[in-house]
């Protein structure tokens, strides 16, 4: 899907990401991450073009981070968006999640 | 597992439709009982649902406008606003607008063009105009709040006096935890609006700790399963009940613990240092950070537990999205209801109809077998099997028909609003009394009668019920009564719409009928009261002096009758001048499968619905007399017009018919039907005995002359398509067991057509 792209260790998401897209987003992460041979590296998240994000997607991002770190890799937020920032602030996860 | 967004949308809009209906009912009920706190609370909950759900679905404009209405209702719930007619009017207007916006959203139309500022201003105006200004030192006299906690040390006298509301300035420290929330997302809930609502009401120190340690690895996680848990702590001047409301829906699918301290003094005075939770807490610390009994944060959890139970009960009453029904649910009760598309039931009903058709074939085969092989074991076995299939198909049909039944109250409820609006418009006072709302009717029939009853109600209010001044002069109560009553009558449902108004002025109707050229003055003298009242159902007929936008154009009652007849129903009127009018509608319980009598006319077989048949008689040909050129019979002293179906349908033998007859005669096959040659049709008038089916058409009895009576059978009426649908004397067709198609006669239309044929033949003569 054009809203989800993976290139150069960067997961780029776009558009409105809500529960309706949750499974799709999860499968996108799984497929691309599993296909990556070198897991002990840094992966990036690009949310610059995300218009809306909800708790289900946040949860998947946290799961991705956990998965990456479990394989001795790192997940860093390359570009954020206001919707994601607001959600992190509301959940008070800005620091604890390690996603900012 | 993925969501079908369209399916969810459909469920959402259906639910919102129900919510709007409940909101309307609540407001209209409140108008009658303005101080009923339970109605105000129910209304508030519905509005809260509307706001929350539309927010979840991204309908921000709807959510925003609803927020203003919710705010007004919140104040009313608090006893700060006087429940007043003007407030209700603005609220109704507001929800009308929201319905329009929701309709646009459903049709995927842009509704950003709606200018809602006028409504927001009006809501604000009524809020200011009806705010109750009270002395803060004086004891509260407004509606008591039941959820205010009673300090444990304070004994509760019995019966408990209304507990005074906590002053907002006092404030509470709330400590809330949400755990076991795995089903939260599946019910369409997102924690973020809940947290936002808490943040909105927080006056100081709003802290959230989100636990996410339970989130598994990507390959193990279920994307719609909620792994988050929350700890929320804040200070607020809001009442605990308000906080409870925020978590109302979350409580149904997760464990929500709400603790609060009761501080009557301002927060800043009593709590100098509310200890904020650290931003990151290790698991062990988290355990200890959970509410502890010795903190005395929970003065009395009983009311909250009750509220939670109520909230859960209410949540259970709400229709649930299909996904939830498919998954593990917290309570078994959730599985009791399934929302289903109407088409699926219709399809099921069609299949049952087909099954009955096949069953009928087997019944005939069994009879045939009984005649040809009477003592055979095969015959006995076959007959037993057929009897079993007959019983089963009958039970199946009954069950499916029951599933299609809806209480007629679902149609009646919306008339409350109609009565309110129309009576206000006409400056009349009308009290709508609804009785028998639990009476059940086939969904198709109930939908079909919705508009006709609406027409009747408008007519009753416009023409029937007088203005308060006139009613006073006539010694009647200022408020007129409009009774809407449903009940069972045999295999029919009877709906009565009765007013205590003017009644129909038969002299006026007669004069109008003469004026319109429908009858002559001489004919008018011969008409009975019943005949005269019939004119009110004539197209374009109205005795109203003024045409209003409510009624008076004469396009109401003929439409009403036509619609009711299309549903195989009939309408009767009884009126007493000066005392009122009663419209009685008789409707079949279901339209799908009906009992019918199969009759033969010439080579054709027709079905006449059993419910209109009174009896069948055989009369000597000589007893059919022409009265005023109308063939009639004298049946036990009653003169009954006889309709010759053959003439109305213009059945005549063709070359093809003769050919078929010859072939049939050659084969000498025994047929189900008593066949006669086309030539013999011409001789029908000479047959010594005629068979007549006596039917009841509204208030008239008529006889249908047929050539042969066959048998009674359950038939499934299928609508006619193409050019056949424009032939009103046939309501539809049914397929017989042998595959032949039989047309179903609509006796009322047959009667009307026969009269037209009669008039034409008279003119030709």
mmCIF file with all atom_site columns, N, CA and C in Angstrom, chain B residues 550-593:
data_model
loop_
_atom_site.group_PDB
_atom_site.id
_atom_site.type_symbol
_atom_site.label_atom_id
_atom_site.label_alt_id
_atom_site.label_comp_id
_atom_site.label_asym_id
_atom_site.label_entity_id
_atom_site.label_seq_id
_atom_site.pdbx_PDB_ins_code
_atom_site.Cartn_x
_atom_site.Cartn_y
_atom_site.Cartn_z
_atom_site.occupancy
_atom_site.B_iso_or_equiv
_atom_site.pdbx_formal_charge
_atom_site.auth_seq_id
_atom_site.auth_comp_id
_atom_site.auth_asym_id
_atom_site.auth_atom_id
_atom_site.pdbx_PDB_model_num
ATOM 1   N N  . UNK B 1 550 ? -50.064 21.704  6.659  1.00 0.00 ? 550 UNK B N  1
ATOM 2   C CA . UNK B 1 550 ? -50.291 20.477  7.423  1.00 0.00 ? 550 UNK B CA 1
ATOM 3   C C  . UNK B 1 550 ? -51.211 19.540  6.647  1.00 0.00 ? 550 UNK B C  1
ATOM 4   N N  . UNK B 1 551 ? -52.328 20.065  6.186  1.00 0.00 ? 551 UNK B N  1
ATOM 5   C CA . UNK B 1 551 ? -53.240 19.272  5.365  1.00 0.00 ? 551 UNK B CA 1
ATOM 6   C C  . UNK B 1 551 ? -54.234 20.215  4.710  1.00 0.00 ? 551 UNK B C  1
ATOM 7   N N  . UNK B 1 552 ? -55.202 19.653  3.999  1.00 0.00 ? 552 UNK B N  1
ATOM 8   C CA . UNK B 1 552 ? -56.234 20.490  3.393  1.00 0.00 ? 552 UNK B CA 1
ATOM 9   C C  . UNK B 1 552 ? -56.174 20.534  1.885  1.00 0.00 ? 552 UNK B C  1
ATOM 10  N N  . UNK B 1 553 ? -55.214 19.841  1.304  1.00 0.00 ? 553 UNK B N  1
ATOM 11  C CA . UNK B 1 553 ? -55.117 19.818  -0.147 1.00 0.00 ? 553 UNK B CA 1
ATOM 12  C C  . UNK B 1 553 ? -55.847 18.615  -0.735 1.00 0.00 ? 553 UNK B C  1
ATOM 13  N N  . UNK B 1 554 ? -56.405 17.801  0.113  1.00 0.00 ? 554 UNK B N  1
ATOM 14  C CA . UNK B 1 554 ? -57.156 16.662  -0.384 1.00 0.00 ? 554 UNK B CA 1
ATOM 15  C C  . UNK B 1 554 ? -56.284 15.554  -0.946 1.00 0.00 ? 554 UNK B C  1
ATOM 16  N N  . UNK B 1 555 ? -55.045 15.539  -0.558 1.00 0.00 ? 555 UNK B N  1
ATOM 17  C CA . UNK B 1 555 ? -54.171 14.472  -1.057 1.00 0.00 ? 555 UNK B CA 1
ATOM 18  C C  . UNK B 1 555 ? -53.765 13.544  0.080  1.00 0.00 ? 555 UNK B C  1
ATOM 19  N N  . UNK B 1 556 ? -54.536 13.608  1.151  1.00 0.00 ? 556 UNK B N  1
ATOM 20  C CA . UNK B 1 556 ? -54.131 12.807  2.304  1.00 0.00 ? 556 UNK B CA 1
ATOM 21  C C  . UNK B 1 556 ? -54.798 11.452  2.390  1.00 0.00 ? 556 UNK B C  1
ATOM 22  N N  . UNK B 1 557 ? -56.114 11.477  2.555  1.00 0.00 ? 557 UNK B N  1
ATOM 23  C CA . UNK B 1 557 ? -56.789 10.236  2.915  1.00 0.00 ? 557 UNK B CA 1
ATOM 24  C C  . UNK B 1 557 ? -56.863 9.217   1.782  1.00 0.00 ? 557 UNK B C  1
ATOM 25  N N  . UNK B 1 558 ? -56.881 9.681   0.532  1.00 0.00 ? 558 UNK B N  1
ATOM 26  C CA . UNK B 1 558 ? -56.862 8.697   -0.562 1.00 0.00 ? 558 UNK B CA 1
ATOM 27  C C  . UNK B 1 558 ? -55.517 7.976   -0.595 1.00 0.00 ? 558 UNK B C  1
ATOM 28  N N  . UNK B 1 559 ? -54.466 8.763   -0.290 1.00 0.00 ? 559 UNK B N  1
ATOM 29  C CA . UNK B 1 559 ? -53.127 8.158   -0.229 1.00 0.00 ? 559 UNK B CA 1
ATOM 30  C C  . UNK B 1 559 ? -53.071 7.163   0.930  1.00 0.00 ? 559 UNK B C  1
ATOM 31  N N  . UNK B 1 560 ? -53.693 7.560   2.046  1.00 0.00 ? 560 UNK B N  1
ATOM 32  C CA . UNK B 1 560 ? -53.712 6.689   3.218  1.00 0.00 ? 560 UNK B CA 1
ATOM 33  C C  . UNK B 1 560 ? -54.368 5.354   2.861  1.00 0.00 ? 560 UNK B C  1
ATOM 34  N N  . UNK B 1 561 ? -55.541 5.444   2.245  1.00 0.00 ? 561 UNK B N  1
ATOM 35  C CA . UNK B 1 561 ? -56.259 4.209   1.916  1.00 0.00 ? 561 UNK B CA 1
ATOM 36  C C  . UNK B 1 561 ? -55.466 3.356   0.918  1.00 0.00 ? 561 UNK B C  1
ATOM 37  N N  . UNK B 1 562 ? -54.920 4.010   -0.087 1.00 0.00 ? 562 UNK B N  1
ATOM 38  C CA . UNK B 1 562 ? -54.156 3.244   -1.081 1.00 0.00 ? 562 UNK B CA 1
ATOM 39  C C  . UNK B 1 562 ? -52.975 2.526   -0.451 1.00 0.00 ? 562 UNK B C  1
ATOM 40  N N  . UNK B 1 563 ? -52.261 3.245   0.426  1.00 0.00 ? 563 UNK B N  1
ATOM 41  C CA . UNK B 1 563 ? -51.085 2.624   1.058  1.00 0.00 ? 563 UNK B CA 1
ATOM 42  C C  . UNK B 1 563 ? -51.504 1.451   1.923  1.00 0.00 ? 563 UNK B C  1
ATOM 43  N N  . UNK B 1 564 ? -52.599 1.626   2.641  1.00 0.00 ? 564 UNK B N  1
ATOM 44  C CA . UNK B 1 564 ? -53.038 0.540   3.522  1.00 0.00 ? 564 UNK B CA 1
ATOM 45  C C  . UNK B 1 564 ? -53.495 -0.657  2.684  1.00 0.00 ? 564 UNK B C  1
ATOM 46  N N  . UNK B 1 565 ? -54.164 -0.376  1.590  1.00 0.00 ? 565 UNK B N  1
ATOM 47  C CA . UNK B 1 565 ? -54.612 -1.484  0.734  1.00 0.00 ? 565 UNK B CA 1
ATOM 48  C C  . UNK B 1 565 ? -53.426 -2.207  0.095  1.00 0.00 ? 565 UNK B C  1
ATOM 49  N N  . UNK B 1 566 ? -52.393 -1.448  -0.198 1.00 0.00 ? 566 UNK B N  1
ATOM 50  C CA . UNK B 1 566 ? -51.200 -2.095  -0.769 1.00 0.00 ? 566 UNK B CA 1
ATOM 51  C C  . UNK B 1 566 ? -50.609 -3.089  0.224  1.00 0.00 ? 566 UNK B C  1
ATOM 52  N N  . UNK B 1 567 ? -50.829 -2.824  1.509  1.00 0.00 ? 567 UNK B N  1
ATOM 53  C CA . UNK B 1 567 ? -50.351 -3.748  2.538  1.00 0.00 ? 567 UNK B CA 1
ATOM 54  C C  . UNK B 1 567 ? -51.426 -4.762  2.894  1.00 0.00 ? 567 UNK B C  1
ATOM 55  N N  . UNK B 1 568 ? -52.394 -4.927  1.991  1.00 0.00 ? 568 UNK B N  1
ATOM 56  C CA . UNK B 1 568 ? -53.494 -5.883  2.175  1.00 0.00 ? 568 UNK B CA 1
ATOM 57  C C  . UNK B 1 568 ? -54.329 -5.541  3.408  1.00 0.00 ? 568 UNK B C  1
ATOM 58  N N  . UNK B 1 569 ? -54.397 -4.283  3.736  1.00 0.00 ? 569 UNK B N  1
ATOM 59  C CA . UNK B 1 569 ? -55.187 -3.865  4.886  1.00 0.00 ? 569 UNK B CA 1
ATOM 60  C C  . UNK B 1 569 ? -56.411 -3.094  4.450  1.00 0.00 ? 569 UNK B C  1
ATOM 61  N N  . UNK B 1 570 ? -57.224 -2.724  5.407  1.00 0.00 ? 570 UNK B N  1
ATOM 62  C CA . UNK B 1 570 ? -58.397 -1.905  5.085  1.00 0.00 ? 570 UNK B CA 1
ATOM 63  C C  . UNK B 1 570 ? -58.593 -0.857  6.175  1.00 0.00 ? 570 UNK B C  1
ATOM 64  N N  . UNK B 1 571 ? -59.311 0.184   5.819  1.00 0.00 ? 571 UNK B N  1
ATOM 65  C CA . UNK B 1 571 ? -59.519 1.283   6.765  1.00 0.00 ? 571 UNK B CA 1
ATOM 66  C C  . UNK B 1 571 ? -61.014 1.596   6.861  1.00 0.00 ? 571 UNK B C  1
ATOM 67  N N  . UNK B 1 572 ? -61.461 1.841   8.076  1.00 0.00 ? 572 UNK B N  1
ATOM 68  C CA . UNK B 1 572 ? -62.867 2.152   8.321  1.00 0.00 ? 572 UNK B CA 1
ATOM 69  C C  . UNK B 1 572 ? -62.928 3.449   9.130  1.00 0.00 ? 572 UNK B C  1
ATOM 70  N N  . UNK B 1 573 ? -64.026 4.170   8.944  1.00 0.00 ? 573 UNK B N  1
ATOM 71  C CA . UNK B 1 573 ? -64.167 5.428   9.691  1.00 0.00 ? 573 UNK B CA 1
ATOM 72  C C  . UNK B 1 573 ? -65.489 5.422   10.435 1.00 0.00 ? 573 UNK B C  1
ATOM 73  N N  . UNK B 1 574 ? -65.425 5.901   11.642 1.00 0.00 ? 574 UNK B N  1
ATOM 74  C CA . UNK B 1 574 ? -66.662 6.127   12.389 1.00 0.00 ? 574 UNK B CA 1
ATOM 75  C C  . UNK B 1 574 ? -66.563 7.521   12.965 1.00 0.00 ? 574 UNK B C  1
ATOM 76  N N  . UNK B 1 575 ? -67.624 8.250   12.855 1.00 0.00 ? 575 UNK B N  1
ATOM 77  C CA . UNK B 1 575 ? -67.561 9.639   13.335 1.00 0.00 ? 575 UNK B CA 1
ATOM 78  C C  . UNK B 1 575 ? -68.868 10.054  13.981 1.00 0.00 ? 575 UNK B C  1
ATOM 79  N N  . UNK B 1 576 ? -68.725 10.861  14.984 1.00 0.00 ? 576 UNK B N  1
ATOM 80  C CA . UNK B 1 576 ? -69.902 11.453  15.608 1.00 0.00 ? 576 UNK B CA 1
ATOM 81  C C  . UNK B 1 576 ? -69.668 12.961  15.596 1.00 0.00 ? 576 UNK B C  1
ATOM 82  N N  . UNK B 1 577 ? -70.515 13.704  14.866 1.00 0.00 ? 577 UNK B N  1
ATOM 83  C CA . UNK B 1 577 ? -70.294 15.146  14.784 1.00 0.00 ? 577 UNK B CA 1
ATOM 84  C C  . UNK B 1 577 ? -70.188 15.779  16.179 1.00 0.00 ? 577 UNK B C  1
ATOM 85  N N  . UNK B 1 578 ? -69.158 16.578  16.346 1.00 0.00 ? 578 UNK B N  1
ATOM 86  C CA . UNK B 1 578 ? -68.958 17.273  17.619 1.00 0.00 ? 578 UNK B CA 1
ATOM 87  C C  . UNK B 1 578 ? -68.240 16.442  18.664 1.00 0.00 ? 578 UNK B C  1
ATOM 88  N N  . UNK B 1 579 ? -68.133 15.126  18.430 1.00 0.00 ? 579 UNK B N  1
ATOM 89  C CA . UNK B 1 579 ? -67.520 14.283  19.468 1.00 0.00 ? 579 UNK B CA 1
ATOM 90  C C  . UNK B 1 579 ? -66.203 13.640  19.032 1.00 0.00 ? 579 UNK B C  1
ATOM 91  N N  . UNK B 1 580 ? -66.032 13.514  17.759 1.00 0.00 ? 580 UNK B N  1
ATOM 92  C CA . UNK B 1 580 ? -64.744 12.975  17.313 1.00 0.00 ? 580 UNK B CA 1
ATOM 93  C C  . UNK B 1 580 ? -64.864 11.958  16.193 1.00 0.00 ? 580 UNK B C  1
ATOM 94  N N  . UNK B 1 581 ? -63.696 11.535  15.733 1.00 0.00 ? 581 UNK B N  1
ATOM 95  C CA . UNK B 1 581 ? -63.622 10.584  14.623 1.00 0.00 ? 581 UNK B CA 1
ATOM 96  C C  . UNK B 1 581 ? -62.690 9.447   14.984 1.00 0.00 ? 581 UNK B C  1
ATOM 97  N N  . UNK B 1 582 ? -63.048 8.263   14.538 1.00 0.00 ? 582 UNK B N  1
ATOM 98  C CA . UNK B 1 582 ? -62.186 7.109   14.784 1.00 0.00 ? 582 UNK B CA 1
ATOM 99  C C  . UNK B 1 582 ? -61.848 6.451   13.450 1.00 0.00 ? 582 UNK B C  1
ATOM 100 N N  . UNK B 1 583 ? -60.556 6.356   13.179 1.00 0.00 ? 583 UNK B N  1
ATOM 101 C CA . UNK B 1 583 ? -60.104 5.622   11.996 1.00 0.00 ? 583 UNK B CA 1
ATOM 102 C C  . UNK B 1 583 ? -59.629 4.262   12.488 1.00 0.00 ? 583 UNK B C  1
ATOM 103 N N  . UNK B 1 584 ? -60.164 3.227   11.880 1.00 0.00 ? 584 UNK B N  1
ATOM 104 C CA . UNK B 1 584 ? -59.746 1.874   12.283 1.00 0.00 ? 584 UNK B CA 1
ATOM 105 C C  . UNK B 1 584 ? -59.035 1.227   11.098 1.00 0.00 ? 584 UNK B C  1
ATOM 106 N N  . UNK B 1 585 ? -57.825 0.795   11.330 1.00 0.00 ? 585 UNK B N  1
ATOM 107 C CA . UNK B 1 585 ? -57.049 0.145   10.257 1.00 0.00 ? 585 UNK B CA 1
ATOM 108 C C  . UNK B 1 585 ? -56.862 -1.321  10.620 1.00 0.00 ? 585 UNK B C  1
ATOM 109 N N  . UNK B 1 586 ? -57.187 -2.191  9.686  1.00 0.00 ? 586 UNK B N  1
ATOM 110 C CA . UNK B 1 586 ? -56.951 -3.618  9.903  1.00 0.00 ? 586 UNK B CA 1
ATOM 111 C C  . UNK B 1 586 ? -55.833 -4.057  8.975  1.00 0.00 ? 586 UNK B C  1
ATOM 112 N N  . UNK B 1 587 ? -54.835 -4.684  9.556  1.00 0.00 ? 587 UNK B N  1
ATOM 113 C CA . UNK B 1 587 ? -53.669 -5.101  8.755  1.00 0.00 ? 587 UNK B CA 1
ATOM 114 C C  . UNK B 1 587 ? -53.373 -6.567  9.010  1.00 0.00 ? 587 UNK B C  1
ATOM 115 N N  . UNK B 1 588 ? -52.913 -7.270  7.963  1.00 0.00 ? 588 UNK B N  1
ATOM 116 C CA . UNK B 1 588 ? -52.531 -8.665  8.211  1.00 0.00 ? 588 UNK B CA 1
ATOM 117 C C  . UNK B 1 588 ? -51.257 -8.694  9.051  1.00 0.00 ? 588 UNK B C  1
ATOM 118 N N  . UNK B 1 589 ? -51.115 -9.733  9.861  1.00 0.00 ? 589 UNK B N  1
ATOM 119 C CA . UNK B 1 589 ? -49.909 -9.849  10.694 1.00 0.00 ? 589 UNK B CA 1
ATOM 120 C C  . UNK B 1 589 ? -48.663 -9.917  9.830  1.00 0.00 ? 589 UNK B C  1
ATOM 121 N N  . UNK B 1 590 ? -48.803 -10.554 8.692  1.00 0.00 ? 590 UNK B N  1
ATOM 122 C CA . UNK B 1 590 ? -47.666 -10.671 7.791  1.00 0.00 ? 590 UNK B CA 1
ATOM 123 C C  . UNK B 1 590 ? -48.152 -10.693 6.353  1.00 0.00 ? 590 UNK B C  1
ATOM 124 N N  . UNK B 1 591 ? -47.300 -10.204 5.474  1.00 0.00 ? 591 UNK B N  1
ATOM 125 C CA . UNK B 1 591 ? -47.676 -10.163 4.060  1.00 0.00 ? 591 UNK B CA 1
ATOM 126 C C  . UNK B 1 591 ? -47.122 -11.353 3.290  1.00 0.00 ? 591 UNK B C  1
ATOM 127 N N  . UNK B 1 592 ? -46.145 -11.989 3.889  1.00 0.00 ? 592 UNK B N  1
ATOM 128 C CA . UNK B 1 592 ? -45.372 -12.953 3.106  1.00 0.00 ? 592 UNK B CA 1
ATOM 129 C C  . UNK B 1 592 ? -46.151 -14.204 2.724  1.00 0.00 ? 592 UNK B C  1
ATOM 130 N N  . UNK B 1 593 ? -46.629 -14.953 3.708  1.00 0.00 ? 593 UNK B N  1
ATOM 131 C CA . UNK B 1 593 ? -47.343 -16.195 3.403  1.00 0.00 ? 593 UNK B CA 1
ATOM 132 C C  . UNK B 1 593 ? -48.786 -16.051 3.864  1.00 0.00 ? 593 UNK B C  1
#
